[in-house]
XYZ file of C-alpha atoms in Angstrom:
108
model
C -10.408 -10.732 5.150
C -8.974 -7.206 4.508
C -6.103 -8.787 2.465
C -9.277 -10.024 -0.056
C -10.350 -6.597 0.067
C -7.210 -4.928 -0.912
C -6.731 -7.423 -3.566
C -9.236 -6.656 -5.093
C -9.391 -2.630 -5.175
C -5.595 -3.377 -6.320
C -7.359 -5.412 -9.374
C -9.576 -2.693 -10.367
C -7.282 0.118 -10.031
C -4.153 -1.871 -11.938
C -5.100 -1.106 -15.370
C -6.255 2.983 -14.361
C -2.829 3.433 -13.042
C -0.552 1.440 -15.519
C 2.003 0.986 -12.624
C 2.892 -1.967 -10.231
C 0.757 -1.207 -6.571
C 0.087 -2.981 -3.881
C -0.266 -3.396 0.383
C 2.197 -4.326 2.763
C 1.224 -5.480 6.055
C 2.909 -3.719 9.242
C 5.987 -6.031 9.041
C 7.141 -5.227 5.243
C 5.132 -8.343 3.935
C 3.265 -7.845 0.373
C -0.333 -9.028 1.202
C -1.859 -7.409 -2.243
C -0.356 -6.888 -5.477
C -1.351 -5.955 -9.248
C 1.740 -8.552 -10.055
C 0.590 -11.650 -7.898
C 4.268 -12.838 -8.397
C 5.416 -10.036 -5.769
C 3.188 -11.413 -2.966
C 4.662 -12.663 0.063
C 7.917 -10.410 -0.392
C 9.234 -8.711 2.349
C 10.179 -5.195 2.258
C 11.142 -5.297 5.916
C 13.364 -2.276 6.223
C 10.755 0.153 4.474
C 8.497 -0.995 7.397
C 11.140 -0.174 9.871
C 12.072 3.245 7.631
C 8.472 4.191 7.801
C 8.122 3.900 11.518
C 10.474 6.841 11.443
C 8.319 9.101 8.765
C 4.830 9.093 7.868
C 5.998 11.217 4.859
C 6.106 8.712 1.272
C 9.393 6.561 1.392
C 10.923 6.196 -1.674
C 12.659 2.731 -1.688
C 14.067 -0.173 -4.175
C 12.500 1.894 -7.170
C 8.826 1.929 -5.264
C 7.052 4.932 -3.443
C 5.809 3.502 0.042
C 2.979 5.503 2.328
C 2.089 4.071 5.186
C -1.846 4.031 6.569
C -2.650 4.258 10.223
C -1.497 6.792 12.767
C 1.691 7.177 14.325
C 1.210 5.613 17.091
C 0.444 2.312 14.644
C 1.118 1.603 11.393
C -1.170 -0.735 10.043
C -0.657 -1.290 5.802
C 1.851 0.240 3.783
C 0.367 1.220 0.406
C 2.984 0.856 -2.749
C 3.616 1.843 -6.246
C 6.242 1.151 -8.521
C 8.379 4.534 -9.688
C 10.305 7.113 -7.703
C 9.074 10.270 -9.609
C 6.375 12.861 -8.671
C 3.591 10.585 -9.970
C 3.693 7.509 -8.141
C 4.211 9.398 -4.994
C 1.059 11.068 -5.995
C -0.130 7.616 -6.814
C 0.194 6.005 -3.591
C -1.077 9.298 -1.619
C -4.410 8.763 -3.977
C -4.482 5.138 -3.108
C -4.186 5.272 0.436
C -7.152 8.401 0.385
C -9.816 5.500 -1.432
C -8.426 2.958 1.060
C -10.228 3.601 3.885
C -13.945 4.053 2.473
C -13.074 0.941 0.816
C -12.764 -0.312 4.418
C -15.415 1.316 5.732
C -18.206 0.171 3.072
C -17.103 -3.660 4.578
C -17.236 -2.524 8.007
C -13.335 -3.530 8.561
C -11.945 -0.336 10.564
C -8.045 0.549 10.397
């Protein structure tokens, strides 16, 4: 159900931001995507990098964030670029995130 959900806040935020975004799940996979073509791939070793940081991950020309604690990482929010703004980008995403959750009663 919460892949729905992030597909669609990806949908209405895709033509604000002008960029590639999307959600990994905790093992790397793409479960959301503004290019539907890009879901299902698996970013595996940004998963494993962001165990190590909670800090954004800059990565195969993406900026990666991960949302959880760090105890558990549970998505990985994602936007394409490695400059100031889509790190910016995916700290802004992951901040609507969770009231997006929250309004469906799904709790990360």
């Amino acid at each position: 159900m919460a892949n729905k959900l992030f597909q669609g806040f990806v949908y209405q935020m895709r033509d604000a931001v002008k960029r590639t975004i999307g959600v990994l799940d905790e093992q790397g996979t793409v479960i959301a995507c503004s290019q539907l073509s890009e879901i299902g791939k698996s970013y595996k070793s940004v998963a494993e990098e962001i165990s190590y940081s909670f800090d954004v991950v800059v990565y195969d020309g993406c900026a990666f964030k991960p949302m959880g604690s760090h105890a558990r990482i549970e998505y990985i929010v994602f936007a394409e670029g490695e400059d100031d703004e889509a790190k910016n980008l995916v700290s802004m995403l992951l901040v609507s995130l969770p009231f997006r959750l929250q309004d469906r009663n799904i709790f990360v």
